[in-house]
Amino acid sequence: MERNLHPQESLKIIEEMIQNAKINLKENSFYFIFWGWVIIIAEVAQLLISRLTDYAHPYYVWFIIFPAMLIAGWYGYSKGRKMPAMSHIVRINIMTWFSFLVSYLILVIFSGNHHYTVPVIFILAGNATFLTGIIIKFKPLAFGGIVLWIGAICMFYLSGIALDIVSVLALIFGYLIPGYMLKYQK
């Protein structure tokens, strides 16, 4: 027989679900830290190669993204297998980032104007980061998403080293700082 819940009991259950999701997603601070560093390293490597060498294709460093995707996928798969059950909130967050991945791949594969690829990727990452912050009620991540959006707006008007600097700063304040805050949150 079904039991009717009082509003206070319902709220308590919802709060517990959010808290459990926060704990699960706290462990996933790995992704913000990992991707923040991978992208910063690629960005700085491309900048150094293009400024200090005559190499014609400094953007090849971005192929590091593909092994990084495999590492992140393996990490997620191994963590997912250890979870006793996946809450609805965790599932929503996974689908948020899956939609980012699909959008990213479509953009990278089919983009004809590569000048706008970077800011559009930052817009997509800002969306997913902002939504993750809202989903788990962690304001630094929501703020990180806003930082990525602001960085993307700036990038539409920049090129060269200025774009690289804004990109690195947006990643530090949009991914790394919120990622470390999530990791070390009590």
PDB file of C-alpha atoms in Angstrom:
ATOM      1  CA  MET A   1       0.000   0.000   0.000  1.00  0.00           C
ATOM      2  CA  GLU A   2       1.247   3.479  -0.931  1.00  0.00           C
ATOM      3  CA  ARG A   3       1.997   5.936   1.825  1.00  0.00           C
ATOM      4  CA  ASN A   4       1.212   9.635   1.351  1.00  0.00           C
ATOM      5  CA  LEU A   5       4.134  11.879   2.150  1.00  0.00           C
ATOM      6  CA  HIS A   6       3.799  15.179   3.938  1.00  0.00           C
ATOM      7  CA  PRO A   7       5.361  18.153   2.151  1.00  0.00           C
ATOM      8  CA  GLN A   8       8.158  18.290   4.748  1.00  0.00           C
ATOM      9  CA  GLU A   9       8.993  14.614   4.150  1.00  0.00           C
ATOM     10  CA  SER A  10       9.026  15.169   0.388  1.00  0.00           C
ATOM     11  CA  LEU A  11      11.368  18.134   0.759  1.00  0.00           C
ATOM     12  CA  LYS A  12      13.641  16.123   3.041  1.00  0.00           C
ATOM     13  CA  ILE A  13      13.832  13.283   0.479  1.00  0.00           C
ATOM     14  CA  ILE A  14      14.595  15.753  -2.322  1.00  0.00           C
ATOM     15  CA  GLU A  15      17.299  17.452  -0.225  1.00  0.00           C
ATOM     16  CA  GLU A  16      18.855  14.047   0.564  1.00  0.00           C
ATOM     17  CA  MET A  17      18.869  13.187  -3.157  1.00  0.00           C
ATOM     18  CA  ILE A  18      20.575  16.490  -3.964  1.00  0.00           C
ATOM     19  CA  GLN A  19      23.107  15.948  -1.162  1.00  0.00           C
ATOM     20  CA  ASN A  20      23.864  12.412  -2.426  1.00  0.00           C
ATOM     21  CA  ALA A  21      24.243  13.743  -5.957  1.00  0.00           C
ATOM     22  CA  LYS A  22      26.572  16.442  -4.641  1.00  0.00           C
ATOM     23  CA  ILE A  23      28.716  13.784  -2.971  1.00  0.00           C
ATOM     24  CA  ASN A  24      28.789  11.714  -6.190  1.00  0.00           C
ATOM     25  CA  LEU A  25      29.526  14.781  -8.295  1.00  0.00           C
ATOM     26  CA  LYS A  26      32.128  15.984  -5.793  1.00  0.00           C
ATOM     27  CA  GLU A  27      34.095  12.890  -6.742  1.00  0.00           C
ATOM     28  CA  ASN A  28      33.663  14.005 -10.346  1.00  0.00           C
ATOM     29  CA  SER A  29      35.522  17.252  -9.698  1.00  0.00           C
ATOM     30  CA  PHE A  30      38.178  15.202 -11.496  1.00  0.00           C
ATOM     31  CA  TYR A  31      36.636  16.189 -14.837  1.00  0.00           C
ATOM     32  CA  PHE A  32      36.820  19.952 -14.256  1.00  0.00           C
ATOM     33  CA  ILE A  33      40.383  19.693 -12.991  1.00  0.00           C
ATOM     34  CA  PHE A  34      41.470  17.196 -15.668  1.00  0.00           C
ATOM     35  CA  TRP A  35      39.930  19.079 -18.611  1.00  0.00           C
ATOM     36  CA  GLY A  36      41.032  22.432 -17.253  1.00  0.00           C
ATOM     37  CA  TRP A  37      44.661  21.298 -17.209  1.00  0.00           C
ATOM     38  CA  VAL A  38      44.495  19.394 -20.525  1.00  0.00           C
ATOM     39  CA  ILE A  39      43.102  22.405 -22.367  1.00  0.00           C
ATOM     40  CA  ILE A  40      45.427  24.900 -20.676  1.00  0.00           C
ATOM     41  CA  ILE A  41      48.449  22.729 -21.541  1.00  0.00           C
ATOM     42  CA  ALA A  42      47.305  22.431 -25.173  1.00  0.00           C
ATOM     43  CA  GLU A  43      46.620  26.173 -25.365  1.00  0.00           C
ATOM     44  CA  VAL A  44      50.009  27.136 -23.926  1.00  0.00           C
ATOM     45  CA  ALA A  45      51.827  24.503 -26.034  1.00  0.00           C
ATOM     46  CA  GLN A  46      50.221  25.831 -29.218  1.00  0.00           C
ATOM     47  CA  LEU A  47      51.112  29.383 -28.236  1.00  0.00           C
ATOM     48  CA  LEU A  48      54.750  28.479 -27.504  1.00  0.00           C
ATOM     49  CA  ILE A  49      55.146  26.385 -30.657  1.00  0.00           C
ATOM     50  CA  SER A  50      53.663  29.118 -32.845  1.00  0.00           C
ATOM     51  CA  ARG A  51      55.764  31.886 -31.259  1.00  0.00           C
ATOM     52  CA  LEU A  52      59.083  30.083 -30.764  1.00  0.00           C
ATOM     53  CA  THR A  53      59.328  27.777 -33.782  1.00  0.00           C
ATOM     54  CA  ASP A  54      58.697  27.794 -37.502  1.00  0.00           C
ATOM     55  CA  TYR A  55      56.505  24.698 -37.280  1.00  0.00           C
ATOM     56  CA  ALA A  56      53.625  25.145 -39.736  1.00  0.00           C
ATOM     57  CA  HIS A  57      50.977  23.268 -37.742  1.00  0.00           C
ATOM     58  CA  PRO A  58      51.128  24.248 -34.052  1.00  0.00           C
ATOM     59  CA  TYR A  59      47.433  23.418 -33.719  1.00  0.00           C
ATOM     60  CA  TYR A  60      48.287  19.704 -33.947  1.00  0.00           C
ATOM     61  CA  VAL A  61      48.804  19.790 -30.168  1.00  0.00           C
ATOM     62  CA  TRP A  62      45.005  19.782 -29.921  1.00  0.00           C
ATOM     63  CA  PHE A  63      44.993  16.129 -30.928  1.00  0.00           C
ATOM     64  CA  ILE A  64      45.782  15.544 -27.236  1.00  0.00           C
ATOM     65  CA  ILE A  65      42.014  15.939 -26.789  1.00  0.00           C
ATOM     66  CA  PHE A  66      41.350  12.470 -28.224  1.00  0.00           C
ATOM     67  CA  PRO A  67      43.499  10.463 -25.768  1.00  0.00           C
ATOM     68  CA  ALA A  68      42.173  12.758 -23.015  1.00  0.00           C
ATOM     69  CA  MET A  69      38.620  11.773 -24.037  1.00  0.00           C
ATOM     70  CA  LEU A  70      39.596   8.118 -23.715  1.00  0.00           C
ATOM     71  CA  ILE A  71      41.105   8.706 -20.270  1.00  0.00           C
ATOM     72  CA  ALA A  72      38.037  10.644 -19.086  1.00  0.00           C
ATOM     73  CA  GLY A  73      35.731   7.984 -20.563  1.00  0.00           C
ATOM     74  CA  TRP A  74      37.636   5.179 -18.858  1.00  0.00           C
ATOM     75  CA  TYR A  75      37.574   7.096 -15.560  1.00  0.00           C
ATOM     76  CA  GLY A  76      33.818   7.660 -15.826  1.00  0.00           C
ATOM     77  CA  TYR A  77      33.155   4.060 -16.795  1.00  0.00           C
ATOM     78  CA  SER A  78      35.172   2.681 -13.879  1.00  0.00           C
ATOM     79  CA  LYS A  79      33.530   5.108 -11.414  1.00  0.00           C
ATOM     80  CA  GLY A  80      30.066   4.334 -12.785  1.00  0.00           C
ATOM     81  CA  ARG A  81      30.531   0.608 -12.281  1.00  0.00           C
ATOM     82  CA  LYS A  82      31.280   1.189  -8.587  1.00  0.00           C
ATOM     83  CA  MET A  83      28.122   3.253  -7.970  1.00  0.00           C
ATOM     84  CA  PRO A  84      25.407   1.178  -6.291  1.00  0.00           C
ATOM     85  CA  ALA A  85      22.633   3.182  -7.968  1.00  0.00           C
ATOM     86  CA  MET A  86      22.466   6.255 -10.131  1.00  0.00           C
ATOM     87  CA  SER A  87      20.159   9.013  -8.936  1.00  0.00           C
ATOM     88  CA  HIS A  88      17.986  10.995 -11.299  1.00  0.00           C
ATOM     89  CA  ILE A  89      20.101  14.094 -10.630  1.00  0.00           C
ATOM     90  CA  VAL A  90      23.325  12.284 -11.552  1.00  0.00           C
ATOM     91  CA  ARG A  91      21.664  10.948 -14.706  1.00  0.00           C
ATOM     92  CA  ILE A  92      20.566  14.479 -15.703  1.00  0.00           C
ATOM     93  CA  ASN A  93      24.108  15.747 -15.185  1.00  0.00           C
ATOM     94  CA  ILE A  94      25.562  12.926 -17.289  1.00  0.00           C
ATOM     95  CA  MET A  95      23.142  13.749 -20.109  1.00  0.00           C
ATOM     96  CA  THR A  96      24.031  17.451 -19.828  1.00  0.00           C
ATOM     97  CA  TRP A  97      27.684  16.640 -20.478  1.00  0.00           C
ATOM     98  CA  PHE A  98      26.825  14.045 -23.129  1.00  0.00           C
ATOM     99  CA  SER A  99      24.912  16.761 -25.001  1.00  0.00           C
ATOM    100  CA  PHE A 100      28.001  18.977 -24.691  1.00  0.00           C
ATOM    101  CA  LEU A 101      30.154  16.203 -26.182  1.00  0.00           C
ATOM    102  CA  VAL A 102      27.799  15.651 -29.129  1.00  0.00           C
ATOM    103  CA  SER A 103      27.586  19.408 -29.793  1.00  0.00           C
ATOM    104  CA  TYR A 104      31.370  19.726 -29.525  1.00  0.00           C
ATOM    105  CA  LEU A 105      31.982  16.899 -32.002  1.00  0.00           C
ATOM    106  CA  ILE A 106      29.444  18.294 -34.483  1.00  0.00           C
ATOM    107  CA  LEU A 107      31.061  21.719 -34.239  1.00  0.00           C
ATOM    108  CA  VAL A 108      34.625  20.467 -34.633  1.00  0.00           C
ATOM    109  CA  ILE A 109      33.834  18.079 -37.484  1.00  0.00           C
ATOM    110  CA  PHE A 110      31.526  20.321 -39.512  1.00  0.00           C
ATOM    111  CA  SER A 111      32.705  23.837 -38.702  1.00  0.00           C
ATOM    112  CA  GLY A 112      33.759  25.706 -41.801  1.00  0.00           C
ATOM    113  CA  ASN A 113      34.800  28.898 -40.001  1.00  0.00           C
ATOM    114  CA  HIS A 114      37.395  27.807 -37.475  1.00  0.00           C
ATOM    115  CA  HIS A 115      37.808  31.347 -36.137  1.00  0.00           C
ATOM    116  CA  TYR A 116      34.582  31.020 -34.153  1.00  0.00           C
ATOM    117  CA  THR A 117      35.072  27.409 -33.074  1.00  0.00           C
ATOM    118  CA  VAL A 118      36.844  28.245 -29.804  1.00  0.00           C
ATOM    119  CA  PRO A 119      34.286  30.769 -28.508  1.00  0.00           C
ATOM    120  CA  VAL A 120      31.393  28.482 -29.448  1.00  0.00           C
ATOM    121  CA  ILE A 121      33.046  25.586 -27.578  1.00  0.00           C
ATOM    122  CA  PHE A 122      33.373  27.883 -24.561  1.00  0.00           C
ATOM    123  CA  ILE A 123      29.669  28.763 -24.845  1.00  0.00           C
ATOM    124  CA  LEU A 124      28.770  25.053 -24.857  1.00  0.00           C
ATOM    125  CA  ALA A 125      31.122  24.338 -21.934  1.00  0.00           C
ATOM    126  CA  GLY A 126      29.667  27.334 -20.104  1.00  0.00           C
ATOM    127  CA  ASN A 127      26.164  25.912 -20.559  1.00  0.00           C
ATOM    128  CA  ALA A 128      27.113  22.487 -19.208  1.00  0.00           C
ATOM    129  CA  THR A 129      29.167  23.928 -16.333  1.00  0.00           C
ATOM    130  CA  PHE A 130      26.422  26.381 -15.371  1.00  0.00           C
ATOM    131  CA  LEU A 131      23.776  23.637 -15.454  1.00  0.00           C
ATOM    132  CA  THR A 132      25.978  21.319 -13.365  1.00  0.00           C
ATOM    133  CA  GLY A 133      26.353  24.069 -10.770  1.00  0.00           C
ATOM    134  CA  ILE A 134      22.580  24.608 -10.699  1.00  0.00           C
ATOM    135  CA  ILE A 135      21.796  20.870 -10.621  1.00  0.00           C
ATOM    136  CA  ILE A 136      24.038  20.180  -7.623  1.00  0.00           C
ATOM    137  CA  LYS A 137      23.437  23.582  -6.017  1.00  0.00           C
ATOM    138  CA  PHE A 138      27.133  24.496  -6.087  1.00  0.00           C
ATOM    139  CA  LYS A 139      27.408  28.210  -6.860  1.00  0.00           C
ATOM    140  CA  PRO A 140      31.119  28.251  -7.789  1.00  0.00           C
ATOM    141  CA  LEU A 141      30.388  25.921 -10.743  1.00  0.00           C
ATOM    142  CA  ALA A 142      27.433  28.040 -11.862  1.00  0.00           C
ATOM    143  CA  PHE A 143      29.723  31.078 -11.618  1.00  0.00           C
ATOM    144  CA  GLY A 144      32.362  29.133 -13.576  1.00  0.00           C
ATOM    145  CA  GLY A 145      29.835  28.669 -16.375  1.00  0.00           C
ATOM    146  CA  ILE A 146      29.197  32.413 -16.411  1.00  0.00           C
ATOM    147  CA  VAL A 147      32.963  33.050 -16.575  1.00  0.00           C
ATOM    148  CA  LEU A 148      33.201  30.731 -19.598  1.00  0.00           C
ATOM    149  CA  TRP A 149      30.349  32.636 -21.294  1.00  0.00           C
ATOM    150  CA  ILE A 150      32.035  35.986 -20.640  1.00  0.00           C
ATOM    151  CA  GLY A 151      35.319  34.582 -21.955  1.00  0.00           C
ATOM    152  CA  ALA A 152      33.507  33.369 -25.090  1.00  0.00           C
ATOM    153  CA  ILE A 153      32.028  36.816 -25.717  1.00  0.00           C
ATOM    154  CA  CYS A 154      35.505  38.363 -25.437  1.00  0.00           C
ATOM    155  CA  MET A 155      36.979  35.705 -27.742  1.00  0.00           C
ATOM    156  CA  PHE A 156      34.640  36.699 -30.584  1.00  0.00           C
ATOM    157  CA  TYR A 157      36.544  39.997 -30.725  1.00  0.00           C
ATOM    158  CA  LEU A 158      40.053  38.633 -30.173  1.00  0.00           C
ATOM    159  CA  SER A 159      42.658  36.618 -32.019  1.00  0.00           C
ATOM    160  CA  GLY A 160      46.207  35.424 -31.510  1.00  0.00           C
ATOM    161  CA  ILE A 161      47.826  35.740 -28.128  1.00  0.00           C
ATOM    162  CA  ALA A 162      44.960  37.812 -26.678  1.00  0.00           C
ATOM    163  CA  LEU A 163      42.514  34.981 -27.424  1.00  0.00           C
ATOM    164  CA  ASP A 164      44.929  32.477 -25.867  1.00  0.00           C
ATOM    165  CA  ILE A 165      45.262  34.548 -22.692  1.00  0.00           C
ATOM    166  CA  VAL A 166      41.489  34.974 -22.314  1.00  0.00           C
ATOM    167  CA  SER A 167      41.038  31.253 -22.952  1.00  0.00           C
ATOM    168  CA  VAL A 168      43.516  30.285 -20.223  1.00  0.00           C
ATOM    169  CA  LEU A 169      42.025  32.773 -17.745  1.00  0.00           C
ATOM    170  CA  ALA A 170      38.481  31.564 -18.473  1.00  0.00           C
ATOM    171  CA  LEU A 171      39.611  27.971 -17.888  1.00  0.00           C
ATOM    172  CA  ILE A 172      41.338  28.839 -14.627  1.00  0.00           C
ATOM    173  CA  PHE A 173      38.301  30.684 -13.262  1.00  0.00           C
ATOM    174  CA  GLY A 174      35.653  28.569 -15.011  1.00  0.00           C
ATOM    175  CA  TYR A 175      37.011  25.033 -14.545  1.00  0.00           C
ATOM    176  CA  LEU A 176      40.045  24.792 -12.280  1.00  0.00           C
ATOM    177  CA  ILE A 177      39.069  26.987  -9.341  1.00  0.00           C
ATOM    178  CA  PRO A 178      35.476  25.645  -9.142  1.00  0.00           C
ATOM    179  CA  GLY A 179      36.817  22.105  -9.704  1.00  0.00           C
ATOM    180  CA  TYR A 180      39.263  22.357  -6.812  1.00  0.00           C
ATOM    181  CA  MET A 181      36.618  24.036  -4.636  1.00  0.00           C
ATOM    182  CA  LEU A 182      34.246  21.145  -5.358  1.00  0.00           C
ATOM    183  CA  LYS A 183      36.972  18.598  -4.657  1.00  0.00           C
ATOM    184  CA  TYR A 184      37.859  20.083  -1.275  1.00  0.00           C
ATOM    185  CA  GLN A 185      34.341  21.078  -0.213  1.00  0.00           C
ATOM    186  CA  LYS A 186      33.320  19.634   3.159  1.00  0.00           C
TER     187      LYS A 186
END
